[in-house]
Amino acid sequence: MKLKKITSIILACTMTAALFAGCGKKEAKEPESAKANETTLSLWTVFTGSDGDVLKEIINKYNETNEDGITVEVDIMDNDTLQSKLPAAISTDTAPSFILVGIEYIQEYVNNDSLEDISDFWKATNTNEDNYYENVVAKSYVGDTLYGVPMQYNLQYLYYNKDMFSDAGLNPDAPPTTFDELEECAKALTDKDQGKYGLAMPTDFGYYVQYLWGNGGDVINTATDENLLNSETNIKTLTWLQELKKAGVSPDGLTSAEADTMFQSGQIGMCLAGPWNINILNGLGMNYGIAAMPSGSDGAYSAEGGCSYMIPKGTDEATKNAVYKFMAYWLTDDVLKEWSVRNGFPVWSYSLLEDEEIKSNDILNSVSEASSIGRDWHLGYEYGTQIDNDVMKPMMENILMGSDVTGEVKDASNRLDEIVTK
């Protein structure tokens, strides 16, 4: 893959577009030549958020307007179901034409020989790879081989309630930019008598590594499998987080879903989340802002995420080429613009960044600007899911509930060793 300049940037719907024929015993049959040009593609995806309606509309528009006779039919299911169904479908030649899932699955799929090599996509569709952020496109490569086409890109952002900032005597146009400022704002926003909290600190939040990165720490070197968790730097950062939680800035036993709900209802002043909350907040008419993850002593970093279209192994060439046409359609500025404007996802097309409507959108400017601090949190790493579920989440839950930090880090580090030395 050619290296390009790096710049600073899920869903629910069910939609079936069926082929139709008129009624009547003696109606004229459709010409065989027309039928031969018609193609129905099946798409499996896990998009179960409010932005699924937008995806549905975009796909429906494609079905109605494309001149290639292509119809995309979407099958929505939860992620666990898709992940359990896909291997069997591939082995029995009943897999969908393509899938739309998180980029964190690409490496696992490649290891299991579950994806088609689509390295010829750019040339076959005459799509300019150089028009898209390298850090976004790179997430769909394994080595020099392309296995996915990016659909969206996102980070974690700091959402803050401007009205709560004003009520607490804070500047609503000056969100915290450092960990120290984050602590000050969180404490100022907290008023337990009124049921107000300053900062959501969910026990199941998967991205506390952002705080570790900010102070120069880390969890794992994914290139060498080196365990980096049990360090004085990490212990210091995690102790600070525990003390912040003990100060009462966040409810006890808070889950990520509860954090979103409490922020939406004006009970929490700040929270970290992805762009999928934007539509909900806009619908509520909340006076809110979005900022980049604050910085620690080593800088500011935010965990990257996103989704890509992928083609299961064994897909025939005709189907593969038809999928290419839809994926190329998705990468047009008109489609990417609609997706970003209506859902708040960052812009990652250079040409789209020049669009006047994009330039004048404050929320999009904020999330796109924050994209400069994106960092790979074990995307594609074969032990990534295990590290989240068996190491980080249990450790953070115990630390936030008051357990000894040094002991928790040591125990978590031992679990991490067991995972990466199998």
Short mmCIF file of C-alpha atoms in Angstrom, two decimals:
data_model
loop_
_atom_site.label_atom_id
_atom_site.label_comp_id
_atom_site.label_asym_id
_atom_site.label_seq_id
_atom_site.Cartn_x
_atom_site.Cartn_y
_atom_site.Cartn_z
CA MET A 1 0.00 0.00 0.00
CA LYS A 2 1.34 3.38 -0.92
CA LEU A 3 1.89 5.63 2.03
CA LYS A 4 0.09 8.93 1.94
CA LYS A 5 0.06 12.01 4.07
CA ILE A 6 -1.69 11.43 7.37
CA THR A 7 -4.08 14.25 8.37
CA SER A 8 -5.86 15.02 11.49
CA ILE A 9 -10.59 12.39 11.71
CA ILE A 10 -22.87 1.45 14.96
CA LEU A 11 -26.60 1.10 13.22
CA ALA A 12 -30.19 -0.36 12.91
CA CYS A 13 -32.35 -0.83 9.84
CA THR A 14 -34.02 -3.52 7.78
CA MET A 15 -34.71 -2.80 4.17
CA THR A 16 -35.72 -5.10 1.35
CA ALA A 17 -35.98 -3.86 -2.19
CA ALA A 18 -37.68 -6.65 -4.18
CA LEU A 19 -37.87 -7.10 -7.90
CA PHE A 20 -41.42 -6.77 -9.12
CA ALA A 21 -43.64 -7.90 -11.95
CA GLY A 22 -47.13 -6.84 -12.95
CA CYS A 23 -50.29 -8.90 -12.30
CA GLY A 24 -52.54 -10.62 -14.84
CA LYS A 25 -52.61 -13.94 -16.58
CA LYS A 26 -51.35 -12.78 -19.95
CA GLU A 27 -48.97 -9.96 -19.00
CA ALA A 28 -45.89 -9.48 -21.13
CA LYS A 29 -42.76 -11.05 -19.74
CA GLU A 30 -39.77 -8.87 -18.94
CA PRO A 31 -37.06 -9.20 -21.60
CA GLU A 32 -34.47 -11.81 -20.72
CA SER A 33 -31.70 -9.31 -21.44
CA ALA A 34 -32.99 -7.01 -18.69
CA LYS A 35 -33.22 -9.84 -16.17
CA ALA A 36 -29.70 -10.90 -16.99
CA ASN A 37 -28.43 -7.50 -15.88
CA GLU A 38 -30.19 -7.53 -12.51
CA THR A 39 -28.19 -8.37 -9.40
CA THR A 40 -29.38 -8.73 -5.80
CA LEU A 41 -26.73 -8.31 -3.12
CA SER A 42 -27.17 -9.39 0.49
CA LEU A 43 -25.58 -7.32 3.25
CA TRP A 44 -25.24 -8.48 6.85
CA THR A 45 -24.59 -5.79 9.41
CA VAL A 46 -24.89 -5.01 13.11
CA PHE A 47 -25.91 -1.36 12.91
CA THR A 48 -28.59 -1.01 15.57
CA GLY A 49 -28.38 2.69 16.49
CA SER A 50 -30.53 5.62 15.42
CA ASP A 51 -28.25 6.24 12.46
CA GLY A 52 -29.58 3.02 10.93
CA ASP A 53 -32.44 4.99 9.39
CA VAL A 54 -29.94 7.11 7.49
CA LEU A 55 -28.13 4.02 6.24
CA LYS A 56 -31.49 2.63 5.11
CA GLU A 57 -32.28 5.78 3.15
CA ILE A 58 -28.88 5.87 1.45
CA ILE A 59 -29.10 2.23 0.39
CA ASN A 60 -32.69 2.71 -0.80
CA LYS A 61 -31.60 5.68 -2.88
CA TYR A 62 -28.84 3.58 -4.42
CA ASN A 63 -31.30 0.79 -5.23
CA GLU A 64 -33.59 3.25 -6.98
CA THR A 65 -31.00 5.23 -8.90
CA ASN A 66 -28.09 2.98 -9.89
CA GLU A 67 -28.00 2.05 -13.57
CA ASP A 68 -26.38 -1.36 -13.03
CA GLY A 69 -29.55 -3.21 -11.98
CA ILE A 70 -28.15 -3.74 -8.46
CA THR A 71 -30.41 -4.13 -5.42
CA VAL A 72 -28.87 -4.28 -1.93
CA GLU A 73 -30.91 -6.19 0.66
CA VAL A 74 -29.94 -5.64 4.30
CA ASP A 75 -30.14 -8.17 7.13
CA ILE A 76 -29.68 -6.59 10.58
CA MET A 77 -28.64 -8.70 13.56
CA ASP A 78 -26.80 -8.21 16.81
CA ASN A 79 -23.04 -8.55 16.67
CA ASP A 80 -22.85 -11.86 18.57
CA THR A 81 -25.31 -13.42 16.14
CA LEU A 82 -23.41 -12.24 13.09
CA GLN A 83 -20.08 -13.39 14.43
CA SER A 84 -21.49 -16.84 15.22
CA LYS A 85 -23.32 -17.23 11.88
CA LEU A 86 -20.63 -16.02 9.52
CA PRO A 87 -18.08 -18.89 9.79
CA ALA A 88 -20.75 -21.53 9.11
CA ALA A 89 -22.17 -19.49 6.25
CA ILE A 90 -18.76 -19.20 4.61
CA SER A 91 -18.05 -22.91 4.97
CA THR A 92 -21.42 -23.84 3.41
CA ASP A 93 -21.31 -21.24 0.61
CA THR A 94 -24.32 -19.41 2.08
CA ALA A 95 -22.50 -16.27 3.17
CA PRO A 96 -23.89 -12.83 2.31
CA SER A 97 -22.48 -10.87 -0.61
CA PHE A 98 -20.77 -8.54 1.85
CA ILE A 99 -20.76 -7.53 5.51
CA LEU A 100 -20.48 -4.27 7.39
CA VAL A 101 -18.82 -4.63 10.81
CA GLY A 102 -16.17 -3.06 13.01
CA ILE A 103 -12.65 -2.82 11.69
CA GLU A 104 -11.41 -4.61 14.80
CA TYR A 105 -12.57 -7.90 13.24
CA ILE A 106 -10.48 -7.67 10.07
CA GLN A 107 -7.33 -9.28 11.44
CA GLU A 108 -9.32 -12.10 13.05
CA TYR A 109 -11.18 -12.76 9.80
CA VAL A 110 -7.93 -12.78 7.84
CA ASN A 111 -6.37 -15.21 10.30
CA ASN A 112 -9.35 -17.51 9.70
CA ASP A 113 -9.16 -17.06 5.91
CA SER A 114 -12.67 -15.55 5.93
CA LEU A 115 -12.24 -12.54 3.63
CA GLU A 116 -11.58 -11.90 -0.03
CA ASP A 117 -8.52 -9.93 -1.06
CA ILE A 118 -9.94 -6.74 -2.57
CA SER A 119 -6.67 -4.96 -3.28
CA ASP A 120 -7.82 -4.30 -6.85
CA PHE A 121 -10.80 -2.24 -5.63
CA TRP A 122 -9.24 1.18 -6.20
CA LYS A 123 -8.17 0.46 -9.76
CA ALA A 124 -11.28 -1.56 -10.67
CA THR A 125 -13.61 1.27 -9.62
CA ASN A 126 -11.36 4.16 -10.59
CA THR A 127 -11.58 5.44 -6.98
CA ASN A 128 -8.72 7.65 -5.83
CA GLU A 129 -7.31 6.12 -2.66
CA ASP A 130 -5.24 9.25 -2.06
CA ASN A 131 -8.41 11.29 -1.46
CA TYR A 132 -8.99 9.61 1.91
CA TYR A 133 -7.11 9.87 5.19
CA GLU A 134 -4.36 7.28 5.28
CA ASN A 135 -5.00 6.45 8.95
CA VAL A 136 -8.61 5.58 8.05
CA VAL A 137 -7.85 3.50 4.95
CA ALA A 138 -4.91 1.78 6.63
CA LYS A 139 -7.25 0.14 9.17
CA SER A 140 -8.70 -1.99 6.37
CA TYR A 141 -5.32 -3.30 5.26
CA VAL A 142 -3.40 -6.25 6.66
CA GLY A 143 0.14 -5.80 5.46
CA ASP A 144 -0.13 -4.70 1.85
CA THR A 145 -3.45 -6.45 1.25
CA LEU A 146 -6.77 -4.60 1.31
CA TYR A 147 -9.62 -6.53 2.96
CA GLY A 148 -12.18 -3.79 3.53
CA VAL A 149 -13.45 -0.46 2.27
CA PRO A 150 -14.00 2.14 5.02
CA MET A 151 -17.60 3.08 5.75
CA GLN A 152 -17.05 5.39 8.72
CA TYR A 153 -14.39 6.48 11.16
CA ASN A 154 -14.69 7.70 14.73
CA LEU A 155 -12.90 8.49 17.94
CA GLN A 156 -14.01 9.08 21.50
CA TYR A 157 -14.93 12.72 22.18
CA LEU A 158 -15.57 14.80 25.27
CA TYR A 159 -19.22 15.84 25.36
CA TYR A 160 -20.06 18.65 27.78
CA ASN A 161 -23.28 20.32 28.88
CA LYS A 162 -22.89 24.06 28.30
CA ASP A 163 -25.83 24.99 30.55
CA MET A 164 -24.33 23.02 33.44
CA PHE A 165 -21.01 24.75 32.80
CA SER A 166 -22.68 28.16 33.05
CA ASP A 167 -24.60 27.19 36.22
CA ALA A 168 -21.33 26.07 37.82
CA GLY A 169 -19.57 29.33 36.95
CA LEU A 170 -17.51 27.72 34.21
CA ASN A 171 -16.98 29.13 30.74
CA PRO A 172 -19.37 27.19 28.44
CA ASP A 173 -17.10 27.91 25.50
CA ALA A 174 -13.93 26.67 27.17
CA PRO A 175 -14.07 22.90 27.79
CA PRO A 176 -11.15 21.30 29.62
CA THR A 177 -8.08 20.66 27.53
CA THR A 178 -5.87 18.99 30.18
CA PHE A 179 -6.38 16.31 32.81
CA ASP A 180 -5.98 18.94 35.54
CA GLU A 181 -8.69 21.09 33.98
CA LEU A 182 -10.87 18.00 33.55
CA GLU A 183 -10.60 17.33 37.29
CA GLU A 184 -11.37 20.95 38.18
CA CYS A 185 -14.43 21.04 35.93
CA ALA A 186 -15.69 17.65 37.13
CA LYS A 187 -15.57 18.76 40.76
CA ALA A 188 -17.16 22.14 40.02
CA LEU A 189 -20.02 20.52 38.12
CA THR A 190 -20.80 18.02 40.89
CA ASP A 191 -23.69 18.75 43.25
CA LYS A 192 -24.93 15.55 44.85
CA ASP A 193 -27.80 17.33 46.64
CA GLN A 194 -29.20 18.20 43.23
CA GLY A 195 -28.29 14.83 41.73
CA LYS A 196 -25.70 16.42 39.46
CA TYR A 197 -22.38 14.79 38.59
CA GLY A 198 -19.39 16.24 36.81
CA LEU A 199 -17.87 13.38 34.83
CA ALA A 200 -19.18 9.99 33.75
CA MET A 201 -16.78 7.23 34.82
CA PRO A 202 -18.48 3.99 33.72
CA THR A 203 -17.15 0.72 35.10
CA ASP A 204 -17.55 -0.98 31.70
CA PHE A 205 -16.01 1.77 29.58
CA GLY A 206 -13.52 0.19 27.18
CA TYR A 207 -11.27 3.18 26.58
CA TYR A 208 -9.58 4.12 29.85
CA VAL A 209 -6.37 3.44 27.98
CA GLN A 210 -6.76 7.02 26.68
CA TYR A 211 -5.89 8.29 30.16
CA LEU A 212 -2.89 5.97 30.32
CA TRP A 213 -1.67 7.17 26.93
CA GLY A 214 -2.06 10.79 27.98
CA ASN A 215 0.52 10.34 30.73
CA GLY A 216 2.91 8.22 28.65
CA GLY A 217 1.65 4.79 29.68
CA ASP A 218 0.22 1.90 27.71
CA VAL A 219 -1.16 -1.63 28.07
CA ILE A 220 0.40 -3.76 25.34
CA ASN A 221 2.90 -3.49 22.53
CA THR A 222 0.88 -5.20 19.82
CA ALA A 223 3.95 -5.64 17.60
CA THR A 224 5.94 -7.62 20.16
CA ASP A 225 3.23 -8.82 22.64
CA GLU A 226 5.16 -7.03 25.39
CA ASN A 227 3.06 -6.45 28.52
CA LEU A 228 3.28 -2.76 29.47
CA LEU A 229 0.48 -2.59 32.01
CA ASN A 230 2.27 -2.94 35.36
CA SER A 231 4.21 0.32 35.43
CA GLU A 232 4.56 3.16 37.91
CA THR A 233 3.26 5.55 35.27
CA ASN A 234 0.04 3.55 34.85
CA ILE A 235 -0.39 3.08 38.60
CA LYS A 236 -0.09 6.84 39.11
CA THR A 237 -2.69 7.57 36.42
CA LEU A 238 -5.09 4.92 37.71
CA THR A 239 -4.68 6.20 41.28
CA TRP A 240 -5.62 9.68 40.05
CA LEU A 241 -8.72 8.27 38.37
CA GLN A 242 -9.68 6.42 41.55
CA GLU A 243 -9.26 9.54 43.66
CA LEU A 244 -11.37 11.50 41.19
CA LYS A 245 -14.08 8.88 41.46
CA LYS A 246 -13.84 8.93 45.27
CA ALA A 247 -14.42 12.68 45.13
CA GLY A 248 -17.95 11.84 43.99
CA VAL A 249 -17.85 13.23 40.46
CA SER A 250 -19.51 10.09 39.05
CA PRO A 251 -22.27 7.76 40.30
CA ASP A 252 -21.27 4.35 41.70
CA GLY A 253 -21.60 1.32 39.45
CA LEU A 254 -22.31 3.42 36.37
CA THR A 255 -22.51 1.62 33.02
CA SER A 256 -21.74 3.24 29.68
CA ALA A 257 -25.38 3.05 28.62
CA GLU A 258 -26.45 4.71 31.86
CA ALA A 259 -23.81 7.39 31.38
CA ASP A 260 -25.25 8.30 27.99
CA THR A 261 -28.77 8.45 29.41
CA MET A 262 -27.76 10.59 32.38
CA PHE A 263 -25.84 12.98 30.17
CA GLN A 264 -28.82 13.28 27.85
CA SER A 265 -31.07 14.08 30.82
CA GLY A 266 -28.75 16.78 32.18
CA GLN A 267 -27.58 14.84 35.24
CA ILE A 268 -23.94 14.51 34.15
CA GLY A 269 -21.88 17.45 32.94
CA MET A 270 -19.23 15.64 30.89
CA CYS A 271 -18.86 12.23 29.32
CA LEU A 272 -16.66 10.47 26.78
CA ALA A 273 -18.45 8.81 23.87
CA GLY A 274 -18.44 8.36 20.13
CA PRO A 275 -20.36 10.42 17.56
CA TRP A 276 -23.46 8.20 17.70
CA ASN A 277 -24.85 10.38 20.52
CA ILE A 278 -25.01 13.50 18.36
CA ASN A 279 -28.38 12.81 16.70
CA ILE A 280 -30.00 12.07 20.05
CA LEU A 281 -28.65 15.23 21.65
CA ASN A 282 -29.70 17.33 18.68
CA GLY A 283 -33.17 15.83 18.88
CA LEU A 284 -33.38 16.74 22.55
CA GLY A 285 -32.32 20.29 21.80
CA MET A 286 -29.52 20.11 24.34
CA ASN A 287 -27.08 22.98 24.60
CA TYR A 288 -23.91 20.91 24.37
CA GLY A 289 -20.43 21.00 22.97
CA ILE A 290 -17.88 18.48 21.74
CA ALA A 291 -14.15 18.68 22.33
CA ALA A 292 -11.11 16.48 21.91
CA MET A 293 -9.91 14.18 24.66
CA PRO A 294 -7.96 16.33 27.18
CA SER A 295 -4.20 15.90 27.41
CA GLY A 296 -2.00 14.53 30.13
CA SER A 297 1.70 15.03 30.68
CA ASP A 298 2.53 13.25 27.39
CA GLY A 299 -0.22 14.71 25.19
CA ALA A 300 -3.77 13.93 24.08
CA TYR A 301 -4.81 10.66 22.43
CA SER A 302 -8.14 9.05 21.57
CA ALA A 303 -8.95 5.47 20.66
CA GLU A 304 -9.84 5.01 17.00
CA GLY A 305 -12.77 3.01 15.74
CA GLY A 306 -14.82 2.53 12.62
CA CYS A 307 -16.51 0.11 10.27
CA SER A 308 -15.69 -1.27 6.85
CA TYR A 309 -17.47 -3.16 4.11
CA MET A 310 -15.89 -6.61 3.64
CA ILE A 311 -16.48 -9.47 1.22
CA PRO A 312 -16.61 -13.03 2.61
CA LYS A 313 -14.29 -15.68 1.24
CA GLY A 314 -15.67 -17.64 -1.69
CA THR A 315 -17.77 -14.84 -3.18
CA ASP A 316 -17.93 -15.21 -6.98
CA GLU A 317 -16.38 -12.58 -9.25
CA ALA A 318 -19.67 -11.23 -10.60
CA THR A 319 -21.00 -10.63 -7.11
CA LYS A 320 -17.70 -9.20 -6.00
CA ASN A 321 -17.71 -6.70 -8.85
CA ALA A 322 -21.27 -5.65 -8.03
CA VAL A 323 -20.30 -5.08 -4.40
CA TYR A 324 -17.38 -2.98 -5.62
CA LYS A 325 -19.85 -0.68 -7.39
CA PHE A 326 -21.86 -0.11 -4.20
CA MET A 327 -18.74 0.45 -2.12
CA ALA A 328 -17.47 2.99 -4.64
CA TYR A 329 -20.86 4.73 -4.42
CA TRP A 330 -20.47 4.95 -0.65
CA LEU A 331 -17.12 6.70 -1.05
CA THR A 332 -18.54 9.53 -3.14
CA ASP A 333 -18.56 12.93 -1.48
CA ASP A 334 -22.36 13.19 -1.69
CA VAL A 335 -22.85 10.01 0.33
CA LEU A 336 -20.05 10.68 2.79
CA LYS A 337 -21.38 14.20 3.29
CA GLU A 338 -24.91 12.98 4.00
CA TRP A 339 -23.55 10.44 6.48
CA SER A 340 -21.43 13.00 8.31
CA VAL A 341 -23.96 15.85 8.33
CA ARG A 342 -26.87 13.72 9.49
CA ASN A 343 -24.95 11.58 12.00
CA GLY A 344 -22.04 13.72 13.14
CA PHE A 345 -19.32 11.31 12.08
CA PRO A 346 -15.96 12.89 11.15
CA VAL A 347 -15.11 13.82 7.60
CA TRP A 348 -12.17 11.83 6.21
CA SER A 349 -12.28 12.77 2.54
CA TYR A 350 -9.92 15.57 1.51
CA SER A 351 -12.23 16.81 -1.22
CA LEU A 352 -15.22 16.84 1.14
CA LEU A 353 -13.30 18.97 3.62
CA GLU A 354 -13.50 21.79 1.07
CA ASP A 355 -17.31 21.71 1.03
CA GLU A 356 -18.74 24.98 2.37
CA GLU A 357 -21.51 23.28 4.35
CA ILE A 358 -18.94 21.06 6.03
CA LYS A 359 -16.75 24.05 6.84
CA SER A 360 -19.66 25.88 8.49
CA ASN A 361 -20.82 22.95 10.66
CA ASP A 362 -19.46 23.55 14.19
CA ILE A 363 -20.06 19.99 15.42
CA LEU A 364 -18.41 18.42 12.37
CA ASN A 365 -15.51 20.82 12.69
CA SER A 366 -15.06 19.74 16.32
CA VAL A 367 -15.13 16.00 15.68
CA SER A 368 -13.02 16.24 12.53
CA GLU A 369 -10.44 18.41 14.28
CA ALA A 370 -10.23 15.85 17.09
CA SER A 371 -9.31 13.19 14.53
CA SER A 372 -5.71 14.40 14.64
CA ILE A 373 -5.21 12.62 18.00
CA GLY A 374 -6.52 9.21 16.92
CA ARG A 375 -4.52 6.23 18.09
CA ASP A 376 -4.90 2.51 17.46
CA TRP A 377 -6.23 0.68 20.55
CA HIS A 378 -5.33 -2.91 19.57
CA LEU A 379 -7.41 -2.75 16.36
CA GLY A 380 -6.67 -5.96 14.49
CA TYR A 381 -4.68 -7.39 17.40
CA GLU A 382 -5.65 -11.03 17.85
CA TYR A 383 -5.89 -10.71 21.65
CA GLY A 384 -7.72 -7.38 21.64
CA THR A 385 -11.18 -8.60 22.66
CA GLN A 386 -9.72 -10.75 25.43
CA ILE A 387 -7.73 -7.81 26.76
CA ASP A 388 -10.88 -5.69 26.90
CA ASN A 389 -13.08 -8.32 28.54
CA ASP A 390 -10.64 -10.20 30.75
CA VAL A 391 -8.09 -7.55 31.70
CA MET A 392 -9.12 -3.92 31.36
CA LYS A 393 -12.82 -3.96 32.24
CA PRO A 394 -12.47 -6.09 35.43
CA MET A 395 -9.46 -4.03 36.52
CA MET A 396 -11.21 -0.69 35.99
CA GLU A 397 -14.41 -1.86 37.69
CA ASN A 398 -12.49 -2.86 40.81
CA ILE A 399 -10.33 0.28 40.83
CA LEU A 400 -13.32 2.59 40.45
CA MET A 401 -15.06 0.75 43.29
CA GLY A 402 -12.09 1.45 45.57
CA SER A 403 -9.85 -1.62 45.41
CA ASP A 404 -6.09 -1.28 45.91
CA VAL A 405 -4.71 0.08 42.65
CA THR A 406 -1.29 -1.57 42.81
CA GLY A 407 -2.80 -4.96 43.56
CA GLU A 408 -5.40 -4.65 40.80
CA VAL A 409 -2.78 -3.66 38.24
CA LYS A 410 -0.58 -6.59 39.24
CA ASP A 411 -3.50 -9.06 38.98
CA ALA A 412 -4.56 -7.61 35.63
CA SER A 413 -1.00 -7.77 34.35
CA ASN A 414 -0.83 -11.45 35.29
CA ARG A 415 -4.05 -12.10 33.35
CA LEU A 416 -2.58 -10.23 30.41
CA ASP A 417 0.55 -12.42 30.51
CA GLU A 418 -1.64 -15.54 30.44
CA ILE A 419 -3.39 -14.26 27.31
CA VAL A 420 -0.39 -13.22 25.24
CA THR A 421 1.84 -16.17 26.16
CA LYS A 422 -0.61 -18.90 25.14
#
